[in-house]
Short mmCIF file of C-alpha atoms and ligand atoms in Angstrom, two decimals:
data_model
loop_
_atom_site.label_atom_id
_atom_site.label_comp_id
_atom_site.label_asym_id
_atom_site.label_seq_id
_atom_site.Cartn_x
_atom_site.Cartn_y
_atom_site.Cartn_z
CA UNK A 1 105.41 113.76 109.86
CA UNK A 2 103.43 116.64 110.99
CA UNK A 3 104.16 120.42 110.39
CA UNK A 4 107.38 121.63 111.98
CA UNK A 5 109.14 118.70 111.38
CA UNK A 6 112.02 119.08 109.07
CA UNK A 7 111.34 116.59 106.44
CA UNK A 8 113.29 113.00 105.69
CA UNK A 9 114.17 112.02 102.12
CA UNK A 10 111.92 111.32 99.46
CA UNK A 11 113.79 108.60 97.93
CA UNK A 12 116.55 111.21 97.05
CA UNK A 13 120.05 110.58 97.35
CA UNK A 14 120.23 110.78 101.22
CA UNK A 15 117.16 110.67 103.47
CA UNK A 16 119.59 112.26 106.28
CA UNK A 17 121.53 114.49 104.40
CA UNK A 18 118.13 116.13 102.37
CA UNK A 19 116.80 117.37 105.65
CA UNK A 20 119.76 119.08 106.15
CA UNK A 21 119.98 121.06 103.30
CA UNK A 22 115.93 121.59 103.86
CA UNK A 23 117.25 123.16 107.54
CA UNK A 24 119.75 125.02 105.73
CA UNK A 25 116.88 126.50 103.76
CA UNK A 26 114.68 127.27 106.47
CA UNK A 27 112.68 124.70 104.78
CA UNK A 28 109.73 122.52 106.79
CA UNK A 29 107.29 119.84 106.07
CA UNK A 30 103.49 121.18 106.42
CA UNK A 31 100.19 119.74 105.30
CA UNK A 32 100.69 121.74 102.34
CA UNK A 33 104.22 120.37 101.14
CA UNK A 34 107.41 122.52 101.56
CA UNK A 35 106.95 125.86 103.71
CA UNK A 36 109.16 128.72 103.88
CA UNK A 37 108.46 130.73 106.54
CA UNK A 38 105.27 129.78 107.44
CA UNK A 39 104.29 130.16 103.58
CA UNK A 40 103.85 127.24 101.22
CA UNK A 41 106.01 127.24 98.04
CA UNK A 42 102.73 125.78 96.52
CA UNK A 43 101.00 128.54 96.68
CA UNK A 44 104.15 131.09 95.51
CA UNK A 45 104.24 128.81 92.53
CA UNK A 46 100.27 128.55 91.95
CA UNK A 47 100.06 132.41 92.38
CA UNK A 48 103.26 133.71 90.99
CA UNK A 49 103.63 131.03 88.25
CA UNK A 50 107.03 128.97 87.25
CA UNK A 51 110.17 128.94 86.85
CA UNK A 52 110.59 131.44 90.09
CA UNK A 53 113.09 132.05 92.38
CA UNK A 54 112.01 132.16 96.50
CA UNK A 55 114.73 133.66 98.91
CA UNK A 56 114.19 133.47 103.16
CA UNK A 57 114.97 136.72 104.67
CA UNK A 58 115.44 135.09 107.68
CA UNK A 59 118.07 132.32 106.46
CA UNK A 60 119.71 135.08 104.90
CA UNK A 61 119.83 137.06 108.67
CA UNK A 62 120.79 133.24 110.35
CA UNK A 63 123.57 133.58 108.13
CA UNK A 64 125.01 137.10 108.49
CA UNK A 65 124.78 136.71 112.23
CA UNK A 66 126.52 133.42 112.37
CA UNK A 67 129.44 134.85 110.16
CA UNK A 68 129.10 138.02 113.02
CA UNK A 69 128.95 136.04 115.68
CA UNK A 70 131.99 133.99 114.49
CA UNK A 71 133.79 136.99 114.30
CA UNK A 72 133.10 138.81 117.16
CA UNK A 73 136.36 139.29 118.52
CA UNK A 74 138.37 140.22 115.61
CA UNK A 75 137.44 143.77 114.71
CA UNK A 76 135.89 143.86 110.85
CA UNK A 77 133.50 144.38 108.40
CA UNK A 78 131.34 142.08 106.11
CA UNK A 79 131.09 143.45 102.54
CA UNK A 80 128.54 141.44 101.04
CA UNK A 81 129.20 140.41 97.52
CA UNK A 82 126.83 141.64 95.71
CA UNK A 83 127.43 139.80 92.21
CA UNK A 84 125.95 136.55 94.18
CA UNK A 85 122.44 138.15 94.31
CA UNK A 86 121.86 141.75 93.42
CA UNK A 87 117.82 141.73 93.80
CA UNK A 88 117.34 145.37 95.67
CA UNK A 89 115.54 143.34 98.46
CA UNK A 90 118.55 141.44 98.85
CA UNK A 91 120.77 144.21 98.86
CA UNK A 92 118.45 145.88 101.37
CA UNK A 93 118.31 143.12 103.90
CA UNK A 94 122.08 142.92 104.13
CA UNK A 95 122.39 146.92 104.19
CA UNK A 96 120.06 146.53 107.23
CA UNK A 97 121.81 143.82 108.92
CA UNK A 98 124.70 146.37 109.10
CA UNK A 99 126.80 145.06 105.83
CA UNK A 100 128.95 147.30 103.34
CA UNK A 101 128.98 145.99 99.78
CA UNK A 102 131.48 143.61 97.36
CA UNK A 103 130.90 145.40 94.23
CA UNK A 104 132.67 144.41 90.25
CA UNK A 105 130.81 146.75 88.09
CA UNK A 106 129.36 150.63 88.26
CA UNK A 107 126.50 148.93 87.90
CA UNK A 108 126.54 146.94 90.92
CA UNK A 109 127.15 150.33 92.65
CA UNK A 110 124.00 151.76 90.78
CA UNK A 111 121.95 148.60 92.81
CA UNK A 112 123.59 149.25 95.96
CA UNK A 113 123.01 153.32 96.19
CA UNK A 114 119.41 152.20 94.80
CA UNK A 115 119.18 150.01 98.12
CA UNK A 116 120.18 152.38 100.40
CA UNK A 117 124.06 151.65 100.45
CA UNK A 118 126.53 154.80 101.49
CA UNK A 119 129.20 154.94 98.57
CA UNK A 120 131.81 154.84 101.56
CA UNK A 121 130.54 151.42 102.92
CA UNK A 122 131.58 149.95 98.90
CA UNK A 123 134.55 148.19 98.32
CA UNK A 124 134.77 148.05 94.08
CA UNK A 125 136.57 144.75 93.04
CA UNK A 126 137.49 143.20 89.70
CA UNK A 127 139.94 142.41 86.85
CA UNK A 128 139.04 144.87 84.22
CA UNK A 129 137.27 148.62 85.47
CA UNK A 130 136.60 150.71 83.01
CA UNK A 131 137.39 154.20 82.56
CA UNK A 132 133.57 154.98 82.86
CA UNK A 133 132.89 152.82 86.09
CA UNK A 134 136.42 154.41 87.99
CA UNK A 135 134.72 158.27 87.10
CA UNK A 136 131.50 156.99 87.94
CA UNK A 137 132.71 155.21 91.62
CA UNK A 138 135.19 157.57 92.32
CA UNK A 139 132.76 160.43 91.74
CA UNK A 140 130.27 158.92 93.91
CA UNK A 141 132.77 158.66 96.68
CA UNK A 142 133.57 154.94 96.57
CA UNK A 143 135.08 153.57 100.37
CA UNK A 144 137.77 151.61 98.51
CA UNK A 145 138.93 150.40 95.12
CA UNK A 146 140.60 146.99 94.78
CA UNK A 147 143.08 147.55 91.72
CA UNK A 148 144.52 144.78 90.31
CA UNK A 149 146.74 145.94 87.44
CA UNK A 150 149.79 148.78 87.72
CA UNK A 151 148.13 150.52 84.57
CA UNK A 152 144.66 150.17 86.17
CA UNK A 153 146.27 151.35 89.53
CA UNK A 154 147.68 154.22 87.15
CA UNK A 155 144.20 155.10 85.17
CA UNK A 156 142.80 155.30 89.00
CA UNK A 157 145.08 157.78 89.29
CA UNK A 158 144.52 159.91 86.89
CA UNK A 159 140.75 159.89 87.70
CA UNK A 160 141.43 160.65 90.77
CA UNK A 161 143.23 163.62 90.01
CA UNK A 162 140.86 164.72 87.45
CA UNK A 163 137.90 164.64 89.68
CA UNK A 164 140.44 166.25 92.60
CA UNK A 165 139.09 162.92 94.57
CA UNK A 166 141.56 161.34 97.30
CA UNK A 167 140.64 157.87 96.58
CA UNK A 168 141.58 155.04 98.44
CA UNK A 169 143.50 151.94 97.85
CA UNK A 170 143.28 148.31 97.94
CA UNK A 171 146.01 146.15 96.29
CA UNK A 172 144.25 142.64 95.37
CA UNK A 173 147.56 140.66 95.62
CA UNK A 174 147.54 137.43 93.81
CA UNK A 175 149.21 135.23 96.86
CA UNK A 176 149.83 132.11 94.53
CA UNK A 177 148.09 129.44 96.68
CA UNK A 178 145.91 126.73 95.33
CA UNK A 179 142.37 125.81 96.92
CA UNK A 180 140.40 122.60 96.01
CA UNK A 181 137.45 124.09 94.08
CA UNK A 182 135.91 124.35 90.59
CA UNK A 183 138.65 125.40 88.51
CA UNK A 184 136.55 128.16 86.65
CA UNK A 185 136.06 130.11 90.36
CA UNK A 186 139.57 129.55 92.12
CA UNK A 187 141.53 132.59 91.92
CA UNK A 188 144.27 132.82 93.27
CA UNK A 189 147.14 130.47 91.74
CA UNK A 190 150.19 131.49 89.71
CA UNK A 191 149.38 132.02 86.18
CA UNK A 192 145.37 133.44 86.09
CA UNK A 193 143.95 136.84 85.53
CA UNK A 194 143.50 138.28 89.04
CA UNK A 195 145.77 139.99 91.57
CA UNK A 196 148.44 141.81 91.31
CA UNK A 197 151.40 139.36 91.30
CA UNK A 198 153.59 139.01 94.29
CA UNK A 199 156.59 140.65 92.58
CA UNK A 200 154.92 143.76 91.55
CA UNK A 201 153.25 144.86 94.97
CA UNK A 202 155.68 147.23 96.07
CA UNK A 203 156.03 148.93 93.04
CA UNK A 204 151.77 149.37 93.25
CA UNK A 205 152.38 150.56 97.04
CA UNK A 206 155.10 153.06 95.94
CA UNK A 207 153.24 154.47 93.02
CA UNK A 208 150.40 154.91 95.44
CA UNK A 209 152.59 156.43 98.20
CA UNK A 210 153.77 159.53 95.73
CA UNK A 211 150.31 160.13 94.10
CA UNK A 212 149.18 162.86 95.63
CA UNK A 213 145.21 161.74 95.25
CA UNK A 214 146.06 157.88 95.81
CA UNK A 215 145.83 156.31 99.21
CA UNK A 216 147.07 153.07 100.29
CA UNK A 217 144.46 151.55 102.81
CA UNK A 218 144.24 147.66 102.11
CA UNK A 219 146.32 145.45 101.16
CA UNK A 220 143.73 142.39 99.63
CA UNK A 221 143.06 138.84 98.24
CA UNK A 222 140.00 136.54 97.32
CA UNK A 223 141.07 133.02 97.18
CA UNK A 224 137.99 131.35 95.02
CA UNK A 225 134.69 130.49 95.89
CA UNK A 226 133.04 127.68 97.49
CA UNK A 227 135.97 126.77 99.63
CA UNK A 228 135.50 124.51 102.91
CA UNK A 229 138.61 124.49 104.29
CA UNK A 230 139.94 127.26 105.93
CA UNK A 231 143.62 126.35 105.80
CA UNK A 232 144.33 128.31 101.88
CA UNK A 233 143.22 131.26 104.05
CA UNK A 234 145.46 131.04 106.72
CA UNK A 235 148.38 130.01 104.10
CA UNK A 236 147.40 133.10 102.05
CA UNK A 237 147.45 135.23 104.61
CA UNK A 238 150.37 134.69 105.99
CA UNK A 239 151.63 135.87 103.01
CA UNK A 240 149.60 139.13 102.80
CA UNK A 241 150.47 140.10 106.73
CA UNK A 242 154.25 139.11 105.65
CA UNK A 243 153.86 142.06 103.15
CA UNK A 244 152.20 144.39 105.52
CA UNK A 245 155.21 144.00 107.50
CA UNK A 246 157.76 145.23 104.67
CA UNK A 247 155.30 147.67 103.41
CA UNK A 248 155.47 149.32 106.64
CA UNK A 249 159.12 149.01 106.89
CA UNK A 250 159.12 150.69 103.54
CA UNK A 251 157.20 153.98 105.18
CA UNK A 252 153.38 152.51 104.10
CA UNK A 253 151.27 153.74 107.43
CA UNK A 254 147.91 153.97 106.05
CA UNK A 255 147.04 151.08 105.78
CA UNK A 256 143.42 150.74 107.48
CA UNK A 257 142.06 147.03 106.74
CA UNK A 258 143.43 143.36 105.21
CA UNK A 259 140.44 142.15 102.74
CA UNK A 260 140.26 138.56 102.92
CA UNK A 261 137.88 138.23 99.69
CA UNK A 262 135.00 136.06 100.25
CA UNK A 263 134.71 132.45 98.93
CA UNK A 264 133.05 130.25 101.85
CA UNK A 265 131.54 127.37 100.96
CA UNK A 266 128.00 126.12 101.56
CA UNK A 267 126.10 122.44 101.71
CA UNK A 268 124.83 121.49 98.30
CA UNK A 269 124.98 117.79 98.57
CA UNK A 270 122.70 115.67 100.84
CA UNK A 271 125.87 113.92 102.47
CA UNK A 272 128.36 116.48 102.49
CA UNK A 273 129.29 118.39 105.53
CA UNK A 274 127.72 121.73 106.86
CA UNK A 275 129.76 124.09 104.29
CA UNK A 276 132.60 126.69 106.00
CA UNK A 277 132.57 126.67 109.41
CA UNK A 278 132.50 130.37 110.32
CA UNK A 279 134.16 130.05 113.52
CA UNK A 280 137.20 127.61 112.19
CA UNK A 281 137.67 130.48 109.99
CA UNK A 282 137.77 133.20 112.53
CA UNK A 283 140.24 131.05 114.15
CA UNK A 284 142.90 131.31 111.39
CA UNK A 285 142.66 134.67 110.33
CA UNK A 286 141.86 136.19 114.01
CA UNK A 287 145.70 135.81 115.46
CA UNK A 288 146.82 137.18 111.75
CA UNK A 289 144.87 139.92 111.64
CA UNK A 290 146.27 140.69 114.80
CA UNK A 291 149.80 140.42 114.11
CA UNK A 292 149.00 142.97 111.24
CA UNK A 293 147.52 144.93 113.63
CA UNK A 294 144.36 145.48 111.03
CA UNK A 295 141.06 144.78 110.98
CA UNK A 296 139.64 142.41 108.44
CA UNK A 297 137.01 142.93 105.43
CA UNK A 298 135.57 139.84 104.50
CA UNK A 299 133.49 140.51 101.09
CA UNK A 300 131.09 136.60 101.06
CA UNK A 301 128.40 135.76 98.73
CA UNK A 302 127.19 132.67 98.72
CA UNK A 303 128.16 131.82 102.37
CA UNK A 304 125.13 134.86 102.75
CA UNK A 305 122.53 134.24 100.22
CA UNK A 306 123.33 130.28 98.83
CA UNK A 307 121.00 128.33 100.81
CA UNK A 308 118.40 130.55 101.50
CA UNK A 309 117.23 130.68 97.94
CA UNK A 310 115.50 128.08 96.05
CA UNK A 311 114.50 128.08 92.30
CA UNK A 312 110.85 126.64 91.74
CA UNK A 313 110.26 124.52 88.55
CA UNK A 314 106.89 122.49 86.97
CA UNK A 315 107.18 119.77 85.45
CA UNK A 316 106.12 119.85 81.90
CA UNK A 317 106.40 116.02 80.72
CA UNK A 318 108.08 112.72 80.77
CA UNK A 319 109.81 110.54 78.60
CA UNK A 320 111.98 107.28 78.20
CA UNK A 321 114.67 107.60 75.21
CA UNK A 322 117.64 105.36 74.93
CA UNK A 323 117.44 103.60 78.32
CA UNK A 324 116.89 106.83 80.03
CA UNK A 325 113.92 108.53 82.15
CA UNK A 326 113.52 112.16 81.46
CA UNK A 327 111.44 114.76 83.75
CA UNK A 328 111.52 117.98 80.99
CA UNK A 329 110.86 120.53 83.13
CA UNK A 330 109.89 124.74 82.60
CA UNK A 331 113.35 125.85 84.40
CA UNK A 332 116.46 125.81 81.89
CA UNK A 333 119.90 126.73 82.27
CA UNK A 334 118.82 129.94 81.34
CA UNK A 335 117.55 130.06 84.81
CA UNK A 336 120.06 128.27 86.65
CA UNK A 337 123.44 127.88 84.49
CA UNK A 338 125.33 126.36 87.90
CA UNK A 339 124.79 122.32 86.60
CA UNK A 340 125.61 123.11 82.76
CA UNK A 341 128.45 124.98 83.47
CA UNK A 342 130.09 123.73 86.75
CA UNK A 343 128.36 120.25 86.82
CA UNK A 344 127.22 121.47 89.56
CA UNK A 345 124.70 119.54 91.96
CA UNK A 346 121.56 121.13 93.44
CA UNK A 347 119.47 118.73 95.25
CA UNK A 348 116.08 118.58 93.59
CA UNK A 349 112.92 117.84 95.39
CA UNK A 350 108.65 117.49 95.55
CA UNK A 351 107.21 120.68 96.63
CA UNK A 352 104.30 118.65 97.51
CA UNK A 353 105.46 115.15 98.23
CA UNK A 354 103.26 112.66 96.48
CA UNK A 355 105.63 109.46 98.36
CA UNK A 356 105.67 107.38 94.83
CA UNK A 357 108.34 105.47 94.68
CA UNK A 358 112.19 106.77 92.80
CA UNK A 359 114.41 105.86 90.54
CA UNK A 360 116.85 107.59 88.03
CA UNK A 361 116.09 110.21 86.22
CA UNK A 362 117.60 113.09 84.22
CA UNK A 363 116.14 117.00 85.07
CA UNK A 364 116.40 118.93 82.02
CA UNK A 365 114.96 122.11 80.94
CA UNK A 366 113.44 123.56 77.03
CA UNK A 367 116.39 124.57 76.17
CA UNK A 368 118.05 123.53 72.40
CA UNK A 369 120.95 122.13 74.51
CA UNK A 370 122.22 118.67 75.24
CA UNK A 371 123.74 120.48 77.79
CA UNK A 372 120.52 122.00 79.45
CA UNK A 373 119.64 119.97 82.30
CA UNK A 374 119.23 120.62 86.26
CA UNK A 375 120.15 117.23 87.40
CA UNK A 376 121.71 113.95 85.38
CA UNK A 377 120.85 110.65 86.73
CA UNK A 378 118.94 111.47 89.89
CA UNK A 379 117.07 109.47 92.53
CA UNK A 380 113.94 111.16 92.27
CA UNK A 381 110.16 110.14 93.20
CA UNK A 382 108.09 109.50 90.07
CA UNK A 383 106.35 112.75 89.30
CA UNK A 384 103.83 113.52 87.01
CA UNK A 385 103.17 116.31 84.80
CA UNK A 386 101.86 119.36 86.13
CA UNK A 387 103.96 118.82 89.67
CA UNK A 388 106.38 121.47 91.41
CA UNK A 389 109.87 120.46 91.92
CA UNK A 390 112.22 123.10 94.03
CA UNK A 391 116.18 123.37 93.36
CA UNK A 392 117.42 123.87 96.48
CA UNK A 393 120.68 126.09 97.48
CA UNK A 394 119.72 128.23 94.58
CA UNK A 395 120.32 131.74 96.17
CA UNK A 396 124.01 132.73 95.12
CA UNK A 397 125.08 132.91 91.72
CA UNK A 398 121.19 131.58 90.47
CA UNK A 399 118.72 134.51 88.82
CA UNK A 400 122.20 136.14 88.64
CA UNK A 401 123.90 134.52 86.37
CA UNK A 402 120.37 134.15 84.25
CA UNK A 403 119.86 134.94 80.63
CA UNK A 404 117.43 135.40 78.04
CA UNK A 405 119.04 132.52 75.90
CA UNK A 406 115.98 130.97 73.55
CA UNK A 407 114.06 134.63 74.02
CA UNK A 408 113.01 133.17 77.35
CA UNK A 409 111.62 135.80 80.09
CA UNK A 410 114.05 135.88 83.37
CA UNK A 411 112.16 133.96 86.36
CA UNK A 412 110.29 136.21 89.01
CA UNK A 413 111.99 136.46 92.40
CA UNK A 414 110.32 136.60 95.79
CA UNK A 415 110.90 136.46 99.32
CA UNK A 416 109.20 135.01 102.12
CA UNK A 417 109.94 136.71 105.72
CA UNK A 418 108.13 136.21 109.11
CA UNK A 419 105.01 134.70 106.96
CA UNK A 420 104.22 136.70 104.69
CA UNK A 421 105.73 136.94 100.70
CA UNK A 422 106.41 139.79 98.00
CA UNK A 423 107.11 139.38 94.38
CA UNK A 424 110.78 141.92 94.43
CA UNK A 425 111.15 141.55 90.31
CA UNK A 426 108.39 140.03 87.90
CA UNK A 427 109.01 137.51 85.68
CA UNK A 428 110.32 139.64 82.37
CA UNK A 429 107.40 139.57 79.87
CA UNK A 430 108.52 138.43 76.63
CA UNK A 431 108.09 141.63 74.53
CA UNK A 432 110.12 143.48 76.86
CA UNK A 433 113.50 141.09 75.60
CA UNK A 434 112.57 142.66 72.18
CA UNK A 435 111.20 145.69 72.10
CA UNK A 436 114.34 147.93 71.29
CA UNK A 437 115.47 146.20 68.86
CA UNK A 438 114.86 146.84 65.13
CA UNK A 439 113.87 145.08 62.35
CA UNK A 440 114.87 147.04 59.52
CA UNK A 441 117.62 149.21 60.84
CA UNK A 442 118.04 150.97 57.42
CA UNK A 443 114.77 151.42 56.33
CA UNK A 444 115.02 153.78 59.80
CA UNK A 445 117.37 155.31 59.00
CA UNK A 446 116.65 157.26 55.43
CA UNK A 447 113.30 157.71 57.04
CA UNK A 448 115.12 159.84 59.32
CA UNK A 449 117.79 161.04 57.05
N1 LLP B 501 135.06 138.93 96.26
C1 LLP B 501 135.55 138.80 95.01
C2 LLP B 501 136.62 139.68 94.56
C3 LLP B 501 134.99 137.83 94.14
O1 LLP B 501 135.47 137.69 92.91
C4 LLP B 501 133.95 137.01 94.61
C5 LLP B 501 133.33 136.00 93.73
C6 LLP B 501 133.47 137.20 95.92
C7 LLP B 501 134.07 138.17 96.72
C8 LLP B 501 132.34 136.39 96.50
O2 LLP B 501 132.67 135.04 96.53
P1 LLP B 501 131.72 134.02 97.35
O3 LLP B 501 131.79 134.41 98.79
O4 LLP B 501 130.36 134.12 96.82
O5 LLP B 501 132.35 132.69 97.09
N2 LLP B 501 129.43 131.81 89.60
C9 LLP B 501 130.18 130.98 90.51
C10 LLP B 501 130.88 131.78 91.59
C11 LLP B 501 131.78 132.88 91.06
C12 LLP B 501 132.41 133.70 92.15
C13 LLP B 501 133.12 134.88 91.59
N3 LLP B 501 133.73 135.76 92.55
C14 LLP B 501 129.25 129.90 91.06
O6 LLP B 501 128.10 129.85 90.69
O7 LLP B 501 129.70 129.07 91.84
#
């Protein structure tokens, strides 16, 4: 197969299904092995080194304006979720595509203002705010603040007040539906940590309704992530217009926008189907919205940033122990915790494909863990040392959730757009994870008195 042409399996687990997710990428087959963008991962990975992380621009644009697109006839706003991929290049591509911002920490805000983000286009989500972070947000002029506690709803308050700052509202309500998804990221059955529970809404809106620096403008939810099928959405929402309608009948008018949460689902396995479809989506919670009467904010992560992002990896040796092949690899679970922690499958392939003939192997990383390894018992072509393998659909929820775990360095992250490439954060040199610590705290200490 010549350049341009997206390319088949390499003995992987599904010839079909691989160039899929290699479309999904904005991945092609040149003479030099995998480009994105007109650039070779080879040569990011020669010149940049491994393990590294490589996001498209232009996959991530393909995305937003699909989700748009889908969307075009039900008046809202995409807030992108910014825990999925915080890299300031990210956060600048989606502020340029038009996007507000998901945010769960004053530090998320810190990224987005660094990237060019008004405060008012932020929506601040999450379980537990601190007393710092609502000053901080509400200072800066936050657009919204998802509460999801009375007594958090009631420290907003009081923040508010203190910093004479009309702040406004969102309650995350808890609508009690299940999804079918990794139990560690659904959110929104009976019985888990987020939302404000059905029961306990209109005592939120009425609280809200006679503080005098507390306004009431969304009423919102975020069912779990990496869901395919639209129809928890239109369940949960049902629920959430349901309560529109008594919260108006109880006097609430300012409500502005219903936030729908994020949680569509991508293509990580060869076979599996093309992730959320946009448009089936639009189509449940388009006639809701309108009988609302409210625009919707959708706040997606993945759906944005998951497949455009790959994570590149060398491979450091081989080895056969207890009936097993092993490919030991320089990217750990430091760098991508999604398969030790979810079990969660990103297809693995050749960045140069050498056409040797597969079999079963296990992908694991340095890392003192059983429980560090990319891939177990995968189809993959033999490889030999010194080879690049890419983990593909790496994007959301990769060099974020990374860690220094063994005092290893955090990857480097790049992006390829139209052709050319940029390094947007250097691998982390070693010395940096250490140098403020101290040795010999106490020994400081009398030094200094
Ligand atoms: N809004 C809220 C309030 C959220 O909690 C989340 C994700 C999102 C939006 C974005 O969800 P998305 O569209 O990306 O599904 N680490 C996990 C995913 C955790 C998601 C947490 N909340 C993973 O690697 O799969």
């Amino acid at each position: 197969m010549g350049e341009g042409v997206l390319m088949a399996g390499q003995g992987g687990s599904g010839a079909g299904g691989q160039a899929s997710l290699l479309a999904d990428a904005g991945l092609l087959l040149g003479p030099d092995g995998l480009m994105m963008a007109g650039v070779p991962l080879a040569q990011i990975a020669r010149e940049v080194g491994t393990p590294a992380y490589v996001y498209n621009a232009e996959t991530i644009r393909r995305q937003f304006r699909a989700l748009e697109a889908a969307f075009a006839a039900i008046p809202h706003r995409v807030c992108y979720a910014v825990k999925a991929n915080s890299n300031l290049a990210v956060l600048r591509l989606m502020h340029d595509l038009g996007a507000g911002a998901d945010l769960v920490s004053a530090g998320e805000m810190r990224r987005a203002l660094a990237a060019g983000f008004a405060a008012q286009s932020l929506v601040f989500s999450g379980v537990g705010k601190t007393v710092d972070e609502l000053d901080e947000t509400v200072s800066a002029g936050i657009g919204q603040v998802n509460v999801e506690s009375l007594e958090e709803l009631k420290l907003l308050g009081a923040v508010a007040a203190r910093l004479d700052r009309i702040t406004s509202v969102g309650i995350r309500v808890n609508p009690d539906v299940t999804t079918d998804t990794h139990p560690y990221i659904s959110t929104s059955h009976g019985g888990i940590k987020f939302g404000v529970p059905h029961d306990q809404v209109r005592a939120a809106a009425d609280y809200i309704r006679d503080h005098p620096y507390l306004r009431l403008t969304a009423v919102a939810m975020h069912l779990g992530s990496q869901l395919l099928d639209p129809a928890p959405y239109a369940e949960a929402l049902g629920k959430l217009v349901a309560l529109v309608k008594a919260l108006r009948a109880a006097g609430v008018s300012t409500l502005e926008s219903l936030d729908i949460g994020g949680g569509l689902g991508i293509r990580y396995q060869p076979e599996a189907g093309p992730g959320m479809d946009p448009s089936a989506l639009a189509a449940v919670v388009g006639p809701l919205a309108a009988e609302a009467g409210l625009p919707v904010t959708m706040e997606p992560g993945r759906f944005l940033v998951g497949s455009a992002g790959v994570l590149l990896t060398e491979v450091l040796y081989r080895k056969h122990s207890g009936g097993r092949d092993f490919v030991i690899v320089d990217a750990a679970m430091n760098d991508l915790l999604r398969p030790s922690l979810y079990k969660a499958h990103h297809e693995i392939v050749e960045v140069v494909p050498a056409g040797r003939p597969a079999g079963p192997v296990d992908v694991v990383g340095p890392i003192c863990e059983t429980g560090d390894f990319l891939a177990l018992e995968r189809i993959l072509p033999a490889v030999e040392p010194g080879e690049r393998l890419a983990a593909l659909c790496a994007g959301a929820y990769g060099f974020a959730m990374s860690s220094n775990y063994n005092t290893r360095g955090r990857a480097a992250e790049v992006i390829v757009d139209g052709g050319r490439w940029a390094v947007v954060r250097p691998r982390e040199s070693v010395d940096s994870l250490f140098a403020s610590e101290t040795a010999d705290p106490f020994a400081t200490l009398s030094d200094n008195g």
